[in-house]
XYZ file of C-alpha atoms in Angstrom:
448
model
C 50.912 15.856 156.321
C 47.876 17.910 155.252
C 47.348 19.177 158.810
C 51.053 19.819 159.431
C 51.503 22.649 156.977
C 48.947 25.039 158.475
C 50.400 24.586 161.960
C 53.913 25.096 160.659
C 52.891 28.189 158.789
C 51.122 29.465 161.873
C 54.292 28.919 163.921
C 56.405 30.743 161.365
C 53.927 33.625 161.324
C 54.001 33.814 165.134
C 57.811 33.822 165.193
C 57.888 36.544 162.508
C 55.398 38.656 164.489
C 57.462 38.317 167.661
C 60.625 39.330 165.793
C 58.864 42.354 164.305
C 57.634 43.375 167.774
C 61.119 43.032 169.269
C 62.625 45.057 166.433
C 60.034 47.831 166.911
C 60.681 47.916 170.675
C 64.430 47.968 170.054
C 63.923 50.808 167.558
C 62.022 52.871 170.159
C 64.817 52.466 172.676
C 67.515 53.149 170.096
C 66.088 56.482 168.962
C 66.054 57.879 172.510
C 69.298 59.416 173.726
C 70.353 61.272 176.838
C 71.688 64.802 176.491
C 73.002 67.089 179.221
C 72.246 70.805 179.120
C 73.936 73.486 181.254
C 72.749 76.937 182.305
C 74.785 80.088 182.923
C 75.103 79.350 186.652
C 76.722 75.986 185.725
C 73.779 73.909 186.942
C 72.750 71.172 184.532
C 69.983 68.733 183.745
C 70.047 65.476 181.763
C 67.009 64.644 179.624
C 66.105 61.731 177.372
C 65.202 62.889 173.880
C 64.480 61.362 170.445
C 66.987 61.577 167.601
C 64.922 64.087 165.653
C 64.587 66.697 168.394
C 65.554 70.224 167.342
C 67.202 73.033 169.281
C 63.855 74.850 169.455
C 62.213 71.717 170.918
C 64.887 71.566 173.648
C 64.361 75.237 174.498
C 60.593 74.759 174.696
C 61.133 71.757 176.972
C 63.236 73.757 179.441
C 60.944 76.789 179.241
C 58.081 74.578 180.408
C 60.099 72.679 183.020
C 61.445 75.893 184.584
C 58.232 77.943 184.223
C 60.043 80.602 182.172
C 58.278 83.306 180.193
C 58.413 82.238 176.554
C 59.507 85.404 174.771
C 61.161 83.501 171.897
C 64.645 84.555 173.021
C 65.667 81.284 174.707
C 68.508 79.696 172.772
C 70.654 76.581 172.787
C 74.393 77.173 172.447
C 77.198 74.820 171.539
C 80.300 75.472 173.658
C 83.608 73.853 172.698
C 85.597 74.532 175.853
C 88.854 72.976 174.605
C 88.858 75.488 171.738
C 87.370 78.399 173.718
C 84.593 78.992 171.169
C 80.795 78.903 171.074
C 77.934 79.347 168.616
C 74.163 79.620 168.477
C 72.601 76.304 167.486
C 69.948 77.371 164.989
C 66.384 76.491 165.988
C 65.923 73.966 163.161
C 69.167 72.040 163.787
C 69.000 68.496 165.169
C 70.731 68.465 168.555
C 71.868 64.844 168.261
C 73.594 65.676 164.957
C 75.465 68.496 166.687
C 76.625 66.166 169.461
C 77.682 63.498 166.971
C 80.480 65.796 165.776
C 82.076 65.931 169.224
C 85.044 63.740 170.089
C 84.688 60.957 172.664
C 86.821 62.799 175.263
C 85.538 66.257 174.291
C 84.755 68.898 176.908
C 82.021 70.264 174.652
C 78.590 70.994 176.087
C 75.168 72.460 175.407
C 74.145 75.663 177.177
C 70.617 77.081 177.619
C 70.303 80.860 177.917
C 68.681 83.934 176.432
C 69.794 85.543 173.188
C 67.687 88.612 172.420
C 69.760 89.369 169.301
C 69.136 85.987 167.640
C 66.668 87.382 165.090
C 66.861 91.110 165.794
C 68.507 91.734 162.416
C 65.223 90.784 160.718
C 63.539 93.648 162.566
C 66.273 96.294 162.234
C 68.776 95.136 159.563
C 70.140 98.622 158.908
C 71.429 98.691 162.499
C 73.303 95.414 161.984
C 74.830 96.105 158.586
C 76.645 99.471 158.380
C 76.071 101.164 155.038
C 79.791 101.425 154.258
C 80.221 97.637 154.593
C 77.331 96.483 152.370
C 77.799 96.388 148.599
C 74.767 95.581 146.453
C 74.425 95.742 142.670
C 71.494 98.146 142.235
C 70.286 100.197 139.285
C 69.726 103.182 141.530
C 71.778 104.626 144.339
C 68.769 105.153 146.600
C 69.187 104.236 150.238
C 67.700 100.809 150.947
C 64.890 100.346 153.425
C 64.994 97.691 156.165
C 62.781 95.419 154.051
C 64.876 95.821 150.885
C 68.108 95.058 152.693
C 66.873 91.846 154.297
C 65.266 90.756 151.006
C 68.635 91.219 149.330
C 70.231 88.710 151.699
C 67.365 86.218 151.449
C 66.997 86.331 147.652
C 69.425 83.781 146.192
C 69.381 85.644 142.846
C 71.030 88.732 144.339
C 74.736 89.108 145.090
C 75.240 91.233 148.203
C 78.730 91.616 149.628
C 80.096 92.509 153.044
C 83.450 94.244 152.749
C 85.909 95.532 155.322
C 89.102 95.004 157.246
C 89.642 92.108 159.643
C 92.616 90.761 161.547
C 93.458 87.211 160.448
C 95.678 84.754 162.303
C 98.243 83.374 159.912
C 97.904 79.618 159.400
C 100.240 77.644 161.634
C 101.539 80.820 163.296
C 100.704 82.993 166.282
C 101.051 86.246 164.330
C 98.104 88.270 163.002
C 97.735 90.283 159.819
C 95.183 92.964 158.923
C 93.603 92.278 155.530
C 90.686 93.480 153.423
C 87.975 90.813 153.306
C 85.018 90.257 150.976
C 82.115 88.027 152.030
C 79.949 86.568 149.259
C 77.462 83.726 148.907
C 80.271 81.574 147.569
C 82.467 82.127 150.624
C 84.930 84.443 152.351
C 87.834 85.982 150.431
C 90.701 88.323 151.237
C 92.492 90.704 148.923
C 96.204 90.314 148.231
C 96.376 93.905 147.040
C 94.877 96.546 149.304
C 91.125 96.892 148.856
C 91.067 95.498 145.315
C 88.168 93.142 144.556
C 89.462 92.057 141.162
C 89.276 88.256 140.749
C 93.051 87.955 140.379
C 93.587 89.641 143.738
C 90.937 87.779 145.764
C 92.081 84.633 147.564
C 89.586 82.102 148.869
C 89.611 81.477 152.645
C 86.489 79.488 153.562
C 82.932 78.532 152.567
C 80.000 77.696 154.838
C 78.133 74.643 153.520
C 80.281 72.283 155.620
C 81.451 74.797 158.228
C 80.015 76.623 161.244
C 80.646 80.123 162.583
C 81.745 80.505 166.207
C 82.692 83.439 168.441
C 85.858 83.336 170.533
C 85.163 83.459 174.276
C 88.566 84.910 175.137
C 90.258 86.104 171.958
C 93.225 87.933 173.500
C 94.064 85.337 176.130
C 93.503 82.133 174.155
C 94.495 83.202 170.654
C 96.690 86.266 171.171
C 94.263 88.348 169.112
C 94.758 92.139 168.843
C 91.151 92.716 170.072
C 88.514 90.861 172.094
C 86.080 90.658 169.171
C 87.193 87.358 167.682
C 85.309 84.736 165.688
C 86.239 81.722 163.605
C 85.077 79.367 160.873
C 85.343 75.689 161.832
C 84.751 72.656 159.577
C 81.715 70.766 160.935
C 83.476 67.381 161.019
C 86.800 68.611 162.417
C 87.684 69.297 166.046
C 91.296 70.279 165.459
C 92.585 73.784 166.299
C 94.714 73.659 163.135
C 91.585 73.654 160.961
C 90.156 76.863 162.442
C 90.100 80.029 160.336
C 90.505 82.581 163.141
C 89.598 86.259 162.633
C 88.853 89.308 164.752
C 87.205 92.683 164.245
C 88.087 96.067 165.699
C 84.653 96.575 167.324
C 81.828 94.444 168.662
C 79.316 95.854 166.151
C 81.647 94.877 163.277
C 81.972 91.323 164.586
C 78.170 91.136 164.857
C 77.875 92.304 161.232
C 80.259 89.647 159.882
C 78.848 86.763 161.946
C 75.232 87.705 161.150
C 75.948 87.937 157.414
C 77.640 84.524 157.478
C 74.595 83.006 159.204
C 72.329 84.528 156.542
C 74.479 83.238 153.675
C 74.673 79.764 155.231
C 70.988 79.256 156.098
C 69.108 81.794 153.969
C 65.312 81.438 154.035
C 65.508 78.716 156.698
C 66.663 81.381 159.163
C 63.709 83.598 158.245
C 61.302 80.681 158.700
C 62.823 80.070 162.139
C 62.116 83.709 162.978
C 58.505 83.516 161.807
C 57.557 80.152 163.318
C 56.979 81.155 166.970
C 54.968 84.210 165.900
C 52.748 82.030 163.701
C 52.194 79.614 166.586
C 51.423 82.541 168.877
C 48.351 83.367 166.754
C 46.955 79.966 167.721
C 48.138 79.868 171.329
C 49.211 83.373 172.404
C 51.580 83.788 175.362
C 52.323 87.132 176.970
C 55.902 88.321 176.741
C 57.138 90.676 179.413
C 59.995 91.701 177.125
C 57.771 93.374 174.535
C 57.565 97.145 174.697
C 53.828 97.041 175.419
C 53.509 98.231 179.022
C 51.554 101.434 179.643
C 50.678 103.434 182.734
C 46.983 103.237 183.634
C 44.686 105.288 185.875
C 41.817 103.321 187.474
C 40.693 106.012 189.927
C 37.702 107.232 187.891
C 34.612 105.500 186.583
C 36.525 104.631 183.393
C 40.144 103.546 183.131
C 42.483 105.613 180.971
C 46.044 105.461 179.656
C 48.411 108.005 181.271
C 50.387 109.496 178.383
C 52.081 112.354 180.264
C 55.414 111.069 181.739
C 55.266 113.562 184.625
C 51.790 112.411 185.603
C 52.874 108.779 185.307
C 55.790 109.463 187.679
C 53.543 111.201 190.208
C 51.084 108.312 190.183
C 53.914 105.790 190.511
C 55.417 107.544 193.536
C 52.031 107.954 195.234
C 51.195 104.314 194.625
C 54.561 103.297 196.039
C 53.994 105.311 199.207
C 50.476 103.949 199.706
C 51.808 100.456 199.099
C 54.230 100.896 201.973
C 51.406 101.974 204.268
C 49.167 99.077 203.216
C 52.035 96.627 203.608
C 52.565 97.338 207.291
C 54.025 100.790 207.693
C 57.505 101.224 209.198
C 57.855 97.527 210.083
C 57.679 96.570 206.419
C 60.231 99.124 205.180
C 63.166 96.751 205.484
C 61.513 93.951 203.513
C 60.250 96.358 200.843
C 63.700 97.921 200.504
C 65.064 94.469 199.681
C 62.254 93.443 197.322
C 64.605 93.836 194.354
C 66.626 90.813 195.483
C 63.832 88.504 194.349
C 63.711 90.000 190.838
C 65.310 88.146 187.900
C 67.000 91.345 186.674
C 68.930 91.832 189.943
C 72.398 90.281 189.976
C 73.654 91.240 193.419
C 77.405 91.882 193.636
C 78.650 90.946 190.172
C 81.435 93.123 188.795
C 81.205 95.693 186.009
C 83.077 93.353 183.649
C 80.789 90.428 184.502
C 77.707 92.602 183.910
C 79.133 93.643 180.541
C 79.850 90.007 179.611
C 76.362 88.879 180.644
C 74.621 91.541 178.552
C 76.827 90.782 175.530
C 76.039 87.077 175.903
C 72.298 87.666 176.019
C 72.333 89.960 173.003
C 73.318 93.551 172.272
C 69.771 94.769 171.682
C 68.453 98.166 172.799
C 66.942 97.946 176.284
C 68.602 94.755 177.564
C 69.362 95.539 181.214
C 70.265 94.335 184.685
C 70.736 95.915 188.131
C 73.630 95.202 190.480
C 75.268 96.466 193.610
C 78.004 99.046 193.149
C 81.476 97.754 193.978
C 82.928 101.220 194.503
C 80.129 102.510 196.784
C 78.351 99.960 199.029
C 75.265 102.168 199.475
C 74.519 102.549 195.759
C 73.369 100.403 192.861
C 74.173 100.371 189.154
C 71.883 99.976 186.156
C 73.753 98.309 183.268
C 71.994 98.408 179.912
C 72.539 98.163 176.166
C 71.967 100.942 173.664
C 73.135 100.922 170.040
C 75.150 97.736 170.604
C 77.102 99.304 173.471
C 76.844 98.536 177.190
C 76.368 101.593 179.419
C 76.305 101.899 183.205
C 74.209 104.352 185.285
C 74.611 104.864 189.025
C 71.476 104.696 191.196
C 71.922 106.913 194.262
C 70.051 106.789 197.575
C 68.234 110.069 198.266
C 66.668 111.205 201.560
C 63.497 113.278 201.513
C 61.429 114.144 204.608
C 63.021 111.336 206.560
C 62.309 108.743 203.845
C 64.900 106.912 201.743
C 64.409 106.905 197.960
C 66.402 105.835 194.894
C 67.191 108.081 191.944
C 69.011 108.032 188.597
C 69.031 111.830 188.166
C 70.282 113.237 191.488
C 66.852 113.258 193.090
C 64.796 114.996 190.390
C 62.780 111.780 190.075
C 62.930 109.321 192.968
C 61.383 105.985 193.810
C 60.547 104.117 196.981
C 62.359 100.956 195.836
C 64.282 99.553 192.886
C 61.310 97.574 191.613
C 59.319 100.786 191.201
C 62.309 102.420 189.498
C 62.592 99.604 186.955
C 58.868 99.579 186.253
C 58.881 103.349 185.662
C 61.771 103.188 183.176
C 60.069 100.324 181.376
C 57.286 102.820 180.629
C 59.329 106.021 180.280
C 62.777 106.693 178.853
C 63.452 109.568 181.258
C 67.192 110.260 181.533
C 68.084 106.925 179.887
C 68.980 106.583 176.184
C 66.033 104.182 175.705
C 63.375 102.359 177.732
C 64.207 99.186 179.642
C 62.819 96.342 177.525
C 64.545 92.995 178.090
C 65.662 91.813 181.526
C 69.005 90.050 181.645
C 68.200 86.975 183.722
C 69.685 83.579 184.542
C 67.826 80.342 185.069
C 68.780 77.387 187.270
C 68.111 74.018 185.659
């Protein structure tokens, strides 16, 4: 019996070790899940990910897999097709947690695309929050700086308000009513008496701790809204249309103001940390961003290189370089291929319509300098530059111009002309010229 106990104990220890190993292996397999991510061209890719993967991690994964330039604008969106709504999944959110709120037969999906406006309000808050809509308790009436305004939203001890009119869909009805709304840290309220903000007149509509803010993809068609600038507040755990608080603004910039303020009230400092994180990492492992306004014209003809600051000189050098490039590239035989060089550029979107160009720019963020080029639908021989300025999408016709038997492209009736569209884009990335601002961020799609 004396020798039996050690062997028995050894057997029990071996069995326990095997069980522990099996449990650990099972745990590894259990924490990995498959998610499917779509791009704007409806291609998709399924990847196996751990339970604790964040939206930023997913974006970094696809940036690397698709060899994209990491300019910190890539974003993961949640699209609920059966409700016709979508939202930005914040960089810190766990993707598996987002999916866990979907129904078994849901048509919901994840979408990977650019969003240049995701954190733009931290850089230029005064452009996102119109002065007449922001109410802040201040001892002085001095105009706030960018820094003071954003600090007001981030400081939990302050009580900023966003006030203004919105159209609200009446609960259980298809009719809409225009009401005066007040947004506070505690939630969203509407006034039962004009623009009064007295407590007895303010009625609670929604709060954000257990809710998410979505934009409507087709407000007029799907919800009968009076404008296209709809958004809604949806309880996180509910997928029912009856639980949506549906609203719409009169202008896109007003919708952006309301949605941005709600994001700030919901996430606070976490949103600011999300904004800072990639820039802090960049100090350790810097990556060049082609979207930054850092391109300059250079002259390398002399013994020392120099920056060309005169726009006229920069244009002359650009045109001369373009002409010499044609000669070096094979003369007349290469003209056809050079004329079509724009087709290989990510900012060229071929024959999309004006409305589609507008939708694409809005989707990727109404930030100054977001742009794309497309073929004109009204004139087959011309092209159109579509770009954003002051949260509005504008369209400029690019005309073909003949000079000394050569074909050029121009935005200003031939005063400045370029050998091809690539040269035109590169020039206006350096110089504003006739445009309201420089071209900064290319509107591009990626195939997964």
